[in-house]
């Protein structure tokens, strides 16, 4: 077994995480500070959303992303930045017999607008949500059509940004493979997101089916989300387990804010590491349940 790990920290997560915890960073300054803290703690990648500083709600404001990126870069830390490009796909269908009267939670824009901040800031990684989904109970749908996905993938490829494919259901994986077949994606990362209503359920049978259908030598992480009530009534997530015979493992801990991802087969070395930068010392690490031992990859050997 390969014990090298890549640790990804999702600094705020998507959704209404600010209502669940007062510790979720909101302003660009707070988000960038969280990125610096994560890097110093051993993270290799930070996954960034931004928030409206006044309301704490999600935002697509390019200026907020710009400030976060500038602050991270000014800190001169050894970290890979993954910017979400999933915002702008929410469609709230109108109530009852009035489906065309879209609700107040609708935030629906085209594929190039979803990538506006990526185009300007050129992070190392950005996400691509690979299909439409009934997102939770109620009337909200996340919209990502085949034509939108092809346009987004083509633009990400032209920008030479690494795509992280967010896979919420089996059909999303099927279409992701189709885009690879069409030459629209170059060695993307796969993120298998299980247990998010109403996509692929978080069970072993579904997980195995998805893993068995990954491309050969895929670099893959996965999120296993099973909401349950904490003592204070909040939902939280539990860790997934290793996918035997495939090339990745991801652990999601506590409100979906921290992700530990291991990549083995099909990786390529990141060559932009300047000599002399601080590196994380390799050492043995174990999860609280003792089920997994891992060795941190020195930063000069980071792989994507």
Short mmCIF file of C-alpha atoms in Angstrom, two decimals:
data_model
loop_
_atom_site.label_atom_id
_atom_site.label_comp_id
_atom_site.label_asym_id
_atom_site.label_seq_id
_atom_site.Cartn_x
_atom_site.Cartn_y
_atom_site.Cartn_z
CA UNK A 1 0.00 0.00 0.00
CA UNK A 2 1.21 3.50 -0.83
CA UNK A 3 1.02 5.67 2.30
CA UNK A 4 1.87 9.02 0.71
CA UNK A 5 -0.94 11.52 1.18
CA UNK A 6 -2.06 14.85 -0.18
CA UNK A 7 -4.06 16.85 2.36
CA UNK A 8 -6.71 19.21 1.01
CA UNK A 9 -8.44 21.71 3.28
CA UNK A 10 -11.83 23.09 2.19
CA UNK A 11 -11.70 26.45 3.94
CA UNK A 12 -15.41 27.29 4.06
CA UNK A 13 -17.26 24.61 2.13
CA UNK A 14 -20.39 25.27 0.12
CA UNK A 15 -23.89 25.77 1.47
CA UNK A 16 -24.90 27.52 4.66
CA UNK A 17 -21.88 26.46 6.72
CA UNK A 18 -21.67 29.84 8.46
CA UNK A 19 -24.98 29.10 10.19
CA UNK A 20 -23.54 25.86 11.55
CA UNK A 21 -20.39 27.24 13.10
CA UNK A 22 -19.07 30.69 14.08
CA UNK A 23 -15.58 29.50 13.17
CA UNK A 24 -16.16 29.36 9.39
CA UNK A 25 -14.08 32.15 7.78
CA UNK A 26 -16.16 34.73 5.91
CA UNK A 27 -14.10 37.73 4.77
CA UNK A 28 -11.27 37.41 2.23
CA UNK A 29 -8.80 38.22 4.99
CA UNK A 30 -10.19 35.42 7.18
CA UNK A 31 -10.28 32.92 4.30
CA UNK A 32 -6.68 33.70 3.31
CA UNK A 33 -5.58 33.44 6.94
CA UNK A 34 -7.24 30.02 7.12
CA UNK A 35 -5.30 28.99 4.00
CA UNK A 36 -2.02 30.04 5.62
CA UNK A 37 -2.94 28.18 8.79
CA UNK A 38 -3.81 25.06 6.79
CA UNK A 39 -0.53 25.19 4.88
CA UNK A 40 1.47 25.50 8.09
CA UNK A 41 -0.46 22.55 9.53
CA UNK A 42 0.58 20.37 6.58
CA UNK A 43 -2.06 20.87 3.87
CA UNK A 44 -0.94 20.67 0.26
CA UNK A 45 -4.13 22.08 -1.33
CA UNK A 46 -6.74 24.61 -0.20
CA UNK A 47 -10.19 24.44 -1.77
CA UNK A 48 -11.70 27.94 -1.81
CA UNK A 49 -15.21 29.35 -1.92
CA UNK A 50 -15.84 32.99 -1.04
CA UNK A 51 -18.58 34.59 1.04
CA UNK A 52 -20.36 37.91 1.06
CA UNK A 53 -18.56 39.67 3.94
CA UNK A 54 -21.81 41.30 5.08
CA UNK A 55 -24.17 38.31 5.01
CA UNK A 56 -21.89 35.26 5.11
CA UNK A 57 -23.76 33.77 2.16
CA UNK A 58 -22.00 32.28 -0.87
CA UNK A 59 -20.79 34.66 -3.56
CA UNK A 60 -19.39 34.63 -7.10
CA UNK A 61 -17.81 38.08 -6.78
CA UNK A 62 -14.51 38.02 -8.67
CA UNK A 63 -13.16 40.83 -6.49
CA UNK A 64 -13.52 38.64 -3.40
CA UNK A 65 -11.67 35.76 -5.08
CA UNK A 66 -9.00 38.22 -6.22
CA UNK A 67 -8.41 39.47 -2.69
CA UNK A 68 -8.20 35.92 -1.32
CA UNK A 69 -5.68 34.91 -3.99
CA UNK A 70 -3.60 38.06 -3.54
CA UNK A 71 -3.41 37.54 0.22
CA UNK A 72 -2.46 33.87 -0.17
CA UNK A 73 0.26 34.69 -2.70
CA UNK A 74 1.59 37.59 -0.62
CA UNK A 75 1.94 35.19 2.31
CA UNK A 76 4.48 33.22 0.21
CA UNK A 77 3.29 29.87 1.51
CA UNK A 78 3.81 26.53 -0.18
CA UNK A 79 0.22 25.69 -1.15
CA UNK A 80 -1.80 24.69 -4.24
CA UNK A 81 -5.04 26.64 -4.71
CA UNK A 82 -8.23 24.96 -5.92
CA UNK A 83 -10.99 27.48 -6.70
CA UNK A 84 -14.56 26.27 -6.91
CA UNK A 85 -16.26 26.93 -10.24
CA UNK A 86 -19.55 25.37 -9.18
CA UNK A 87 -21.35 28.53 -8.13
CA UNK A 88 -23.97 29.86 -10.54
CA UNK A 89 -25.85 26.63 -11.19
CA UNK A 90 -28.72 26.91 -8.71
CA UNK A 91 -32.27 26.89 -10.07
CA UNK A 92 -35.18 27.03 -7.62
CA UNK A 93 -38.29 25.81 -9.41
CA UNK A 94 -41.47 27.74 -8.64
CA UNK A 95 -43.93 26.28 -6.17
CA UNK A 96 -46.71 23.89 -7.14
CA UNK A 97 -48.35 24.68 -10.47
CA UNK A 98 -46.07 27.66 -11.18
CA UNK A 99 -42.69 26.05 -11.91
CA UNK A 100 -41.57 28.88 -14.21
CA UNK A 101 -41.81 31.42 -11.39
CA UNK A 102 -38.29 30.78 -10.17
CA UNK A 103 -37.56 31.22 -6.48
CA UNK A 104 -35.32 33.71 -4.71
CA UNK A 105 -32.53 31.14 -4.31
CA UNK A 106 -32.02 30.93 -8.08
CA UNK A 107 -28.48 31.83 -9.15
CA UNK A 108 -28.10 30.54 -12.69
CA UNK A 109 -25.43 31.75 -15.11
CA UNK A 110 -23.60 30.35 -18.12
CA UNK A 111 -20.40 28.29 -18.09
CA UNK A 112 -18.05 31.17 -18.93
CA UNK A 113 -19.47 33.35 -16.15
CA UNK A 114 -18.93 30.49 -13.70
CA UNK A 115 -15.27 30.52 -14.74
CA UNK A 116 -14.74 34.30 -14.68
CA UNK A 117 -12.58 34.23 -11.53
CA UNK A 118 -10.64 31.20 -12.78
CA UNK A 119 -9.88 32.96 -16.07
CA UNK A 120 -8.53 36.03 -14.29
CA UNK A 121 -6.66 34.39 -11.41
CA UNK A 122 -5.43 31.11 -12.98
CA UNK A 123 -5.29 28.85 -9.93
CA UNK A 124 -3.58 25.48 -10.17
CA UNK A 125 -6.94 23.64 -9.89
CA UNK A 126 -10.61 24.47 -10.35
CA UNK A 127 -13.73 22.34 -10.04
CA UNK A 128 -16.18 21.21 -12.70
CA UNK A 129 -19.50 19.79 -11.43
CA UNK A 130 -20.26 17.06 -13.93
CA UNK A 131 -24.04 16.98 -14.13
CA UNK A 132 -27.45 18.23 -13.07
CA UNK A 133 -28.79 17.09 -9.69
CA UNK A 134 -31.79 17.42 -7.39
CA UNK A 135 -29.82 19.08 -4.59
CA UNK A 136 -31.54 18.17 -1.34
CA UNK A 137 -35.22 18.32 -0.53
CA UNK A 138 -37.33 21.17 -1.82
CA UNK A 139 -37.31 22.62 -5.32
CA UNK A 140 -33.65 23.50 -5.94
CA UNK A 141 -31.79 21.87 -8.82
CA UNK A 142 -28.11 22.23 -9.59
CA UNK A 143 -27.93 22.72 -13.37
CA UNK A 144 -24.92 21.61 -15.39
CA UNK A 145 -25.95 20.45 -18.86
CA UNK A 146 -23.80 18.53 -21.36
CA UNK A 147 -23.33 21.62 -23.55
CA UNK A 148 -22.41 23.74 -20.53
CA UNK A 149 -19.95 21.11 -19.34
CA UNK A 150 -18.28 20.78 -22.73
CA UNK A 151 -17.88 24.55 -22.94
CA UNK A 152 -16.49 24.74 -19.39
CA UNK A 153 -14.10 21.82 -19.89
CA UNK A 154 -12.83 23.29 -23.15
CA UNK A 155 -12.12 26.64 -21.47
CA UNK A 156 -10.42 25.07 -18.43
CA UNK A 157 -8.23 23.08 -20.80
CA UNK A 158 -7.31 26.23 -22.76
CA UNK A 159 -6.40 28.02 -19.51
CA UNK A 160 -4.12 25.08 -18.57
CA UNK A 161 -5.80 24.74 -15.18
CA UNK A 162 -6.16 21.26 -13.68
CA UNK A 163 -9.83 20.22 -13.53
CA UNK A 164 -11.21 18.51 -10.44
CA UNK A 165 -14.37 16.71 -11.57
CA UNK A 166 -17.12 16.71 -8.95
CA UNK A 167 -19.04 13.44 -9.42
CA UNK A 168 -22.35 13.30 -7.53
CA UNK A 169 -23.97 10.40 -9.40
CA UNK A 170 -23.13 7.55 -11.75
CA UNK A 171 -24.28 9.44 -14.85
CA UNK A 172 -21.88 12.25 -13.98
CA UNK A 173 -19.00 9.79 -14.10
CA UNK A 174 -20.26 8.42 -17.41
CA UNK A 175 -20.30 11.90 -18.94
CA UNK A 176 -16.92 12.82 -17.45
CA UNK A 177 -15.44 9.83 -19.25
CA UNK A 178 -17.17 10.97 -22.44
CA UNK A 179 -15.50 14.39 -22.17
CA UNK A 180 -12.13 12.69 -21.74
CA UNK A 181 -12.88 10.57 -24.82
CA UNK A 182 -13.65 13.76 -26.76
CA UNK A 183 -10.31 15.25 -25.72
CA UNK A 184 -11.83 18.01 -23.57
CA UNK A 185 -10.01 17.12 -20.34
CA UNK A 186 -6.33 16.46 -19.66
CA UNK A 187 -5.68 14.01 -16.81
CA UNK A 188 -8.36 15.43 -14.50
CA UNK A 189 -8.78 14.69 -10.83
CA UNK A 190 -11.93 12.78 -9.87
CA UNK A 191 -13.90 13.61 -6.74
CA UNK A 192 -16.58 11.00 -5.96
CA UNK A 193 -19.19 12.70 -3.76
CA UNK A 194 -21.42 10.10 -2.08
CA UNK A 195 -24.40 10.54 0.20
CA UNK A 196 -25.45 14.04 -0.82
CA UNK A 197 -29.23 14.00 -1.43
CA UNK A 198 -30.25 13.11 -4.07
CA UNK A 199 -27.22 11.85 -5.89
CA UNK A 200 -25.34 8.60 -5.41
CA UNK A 201 -26.05 7.09 -1.98
CA UNK A 202 -23.25 6.53 0.50
CA UNK A 203 -23.13 2.75 0.48
CA UNK A 204 -20.49 0.21 -0.42
CA UNK A 205 -22.33 -1.17 -3.45
CA UNK A 206 -22.65 2.24 -5.10
CA UNK A 207 -19.10 3.19 -4.19
CA UNK A 208 -17.72 0.00 -5.74
CA UNK A 209 -19.77 0.52 -8.91
CA UNK A 210 -18.35 4.02 -9.32
CA UNK A 211 -14.79 2.97 -8.54
CA UNK A 212 -15.06 0.08 -11.02
CA UNK A 213 -16.09 2.56 -13.73
CA UNK A 214 -13.23 5.02 -13.24
CA UNK A 215 -10.75 5.37 -16.09
CA UNK A 216 -7.56 3.38 -15.74
CA UNK A 217 -4.95 5.15 -13.59
CA UNK A 218 -7.42 7.81 -12.49
CA UNK A 219 -6.40 10.08 -9.63
CA UNK A 220 -9.42 9.97 -7.34
CA UNK A 221 -10.59 11.19 -3.99
CA UNK A 222 -13.98 10.60 -2.50
CA UNK A 223 -16.37 12.17 -0.06
CA UNK A 224 -18.70 9.98 1.97
CA UNK A 225 -21.36 12.15 3.58
CA UNK A 226 -23.84 10.64 6.01
CA UNK A 227 -25.62 13.36 7.99
CA UNK A 228 -26.40 12.66 11.59
CA UNK A 229 -27.23 14.84 14.55
CA UNK A 230 -24.45 16.04 16.80
CA UNK A 231 -25.17 16.87 20.41
CA UNK A 232 -26.16 20.38 19.34
CA UNK A 233 -28.39 19.09 16.52
CA UNK A 234 -26.07 20.02 13.66
CA UNK A 235 -25.38 17.68 10.78
CA UNK A 236 -21.84 16.47 10.30
CA UNK A 237 -20.03 14.10 8.01
CA UNK A 238 -18.19 10.87 8.64
CA UNK A 239 -15.10 9.51 6.98
CA UNK A 240 -15.06 7.33 3.93
CA UNK A 241 -12.86 4.26 3.58
CA UNK A 242 -10.19 3.30 1.13
CA UNK A 243 -11.18 2.17 -2.37
CA UNK A 244 -9.26 -1.10 -2.89
CA UNK A 245 -7.41 -1.43 -6.16
CA UNK A 246 -7.85 2.17 -7.24
CA UNK A 247 -5.76 5.25 -6.99
CA UNK A 248 -7.12 7.44 -4.25
CA UNK A 249 -8.59 7.92 -0.84
CA UNK A 250 -10.27 10.91 0.72
CA UNK A 251 -11.29 11.55 4.27
CA UNK A 252 -13.78 14.30 5.02
CA UNK A 253 -13.93 15.39 8.62
CA UNK A 254 -16.22 17.68 10.58
CA UNK A 255 -18.79 19.72 8.62
CA UNK A 256 -17.03 18.98 5.36
CA UNK A 257 -14.34 21.55 6.05
CA UNK A 258 -11.20 19.41 6.02
CA UNK A 259 -10.28 16.85 3.40
CA UNK A 260 -7.38 14.41 3.46
CA UNK A 261 -6.74 13.04 -0.01
CA UNK A 262 -4.26 10.38 -1.05
CA UNK A 263 -3.25 10.07 -4.69
CA UNK A 264 -1.18 7.16 -5.99
CA UNK A 265 -1.53 5.84 -9.54
CA UNK A 266 -1.72 8.18 -12.50
CA UNK A 267 -0.20 11.18 -10.75
CA UNK A 268 2.20 13.68 -12.20
CA UNK A 269 4.74 15.75 -10.33
CA UNK A 270 4.12 19.44 -9.85
CA UNK A 271 7.27 21.06 -11.20
CA UNK A 272 6.64 24.65 -10.15
CA UNK A 273 8.13 24.20 -6.68
CA UNK A 274 11.00 26.69 -6.28
CA UNK A 275 14.12 25.34 -4.57
CA UNK A 276 14.63 26.26 -0.97
CA UNK A 277 10.94 26.59 -0.06
CA UNK A 278 9.77 25.14 3.23
CA UNK A 279 8.80 21.48 3.09
CA UNK A 280 6.67 19.38 5.38
CA UNK A 281 8.80 16.80 7.13
CA UNK A 282 7.72 13.27 6.30
CA UNK A 283 6.43 11.39 9.29
CA UNK A 284 3.92 8.78 10.30
CA UNK A 285 0.40 10.03 10.93
CA UNK A 286 -2.68 8.10 12.00
CA UNK A 287 -6.38 8.87 12.15
CA UNK A 288 -8.17 8.86 15.48
CA UNK A 289 -9.56 5.36 14.98
CA UNK A 290 -6.09 4.03 14.18
CA UNK A 291 -7.32 2.59 10.89
CA UNK A 292 -4.86 4.32 8.62
CA UNK A 293 -1.21 5.24 8.76
CA UNK A 294 0.01 7.91 6.38
CA UNK A 295 3.26 9.64 5.51
CA UNK A 296 3.09 13.27 4.42
CA UNK A 297 4.67 13.93 1.05
CA UNK A 298 7.46 16.53 1.24
CA UNK A 299 6.32 19.64 -0.63
CA UNK A 300 9.08 19.35 -3.23
CA UNK A 301 7.43 16.08 -4.29
CA UNK A 302 3.83 17.25 -4.47
CA UNK A 303 1.78 15.43 -7.06
CA UNK A 304 -1.51 16.21 -8.72
#
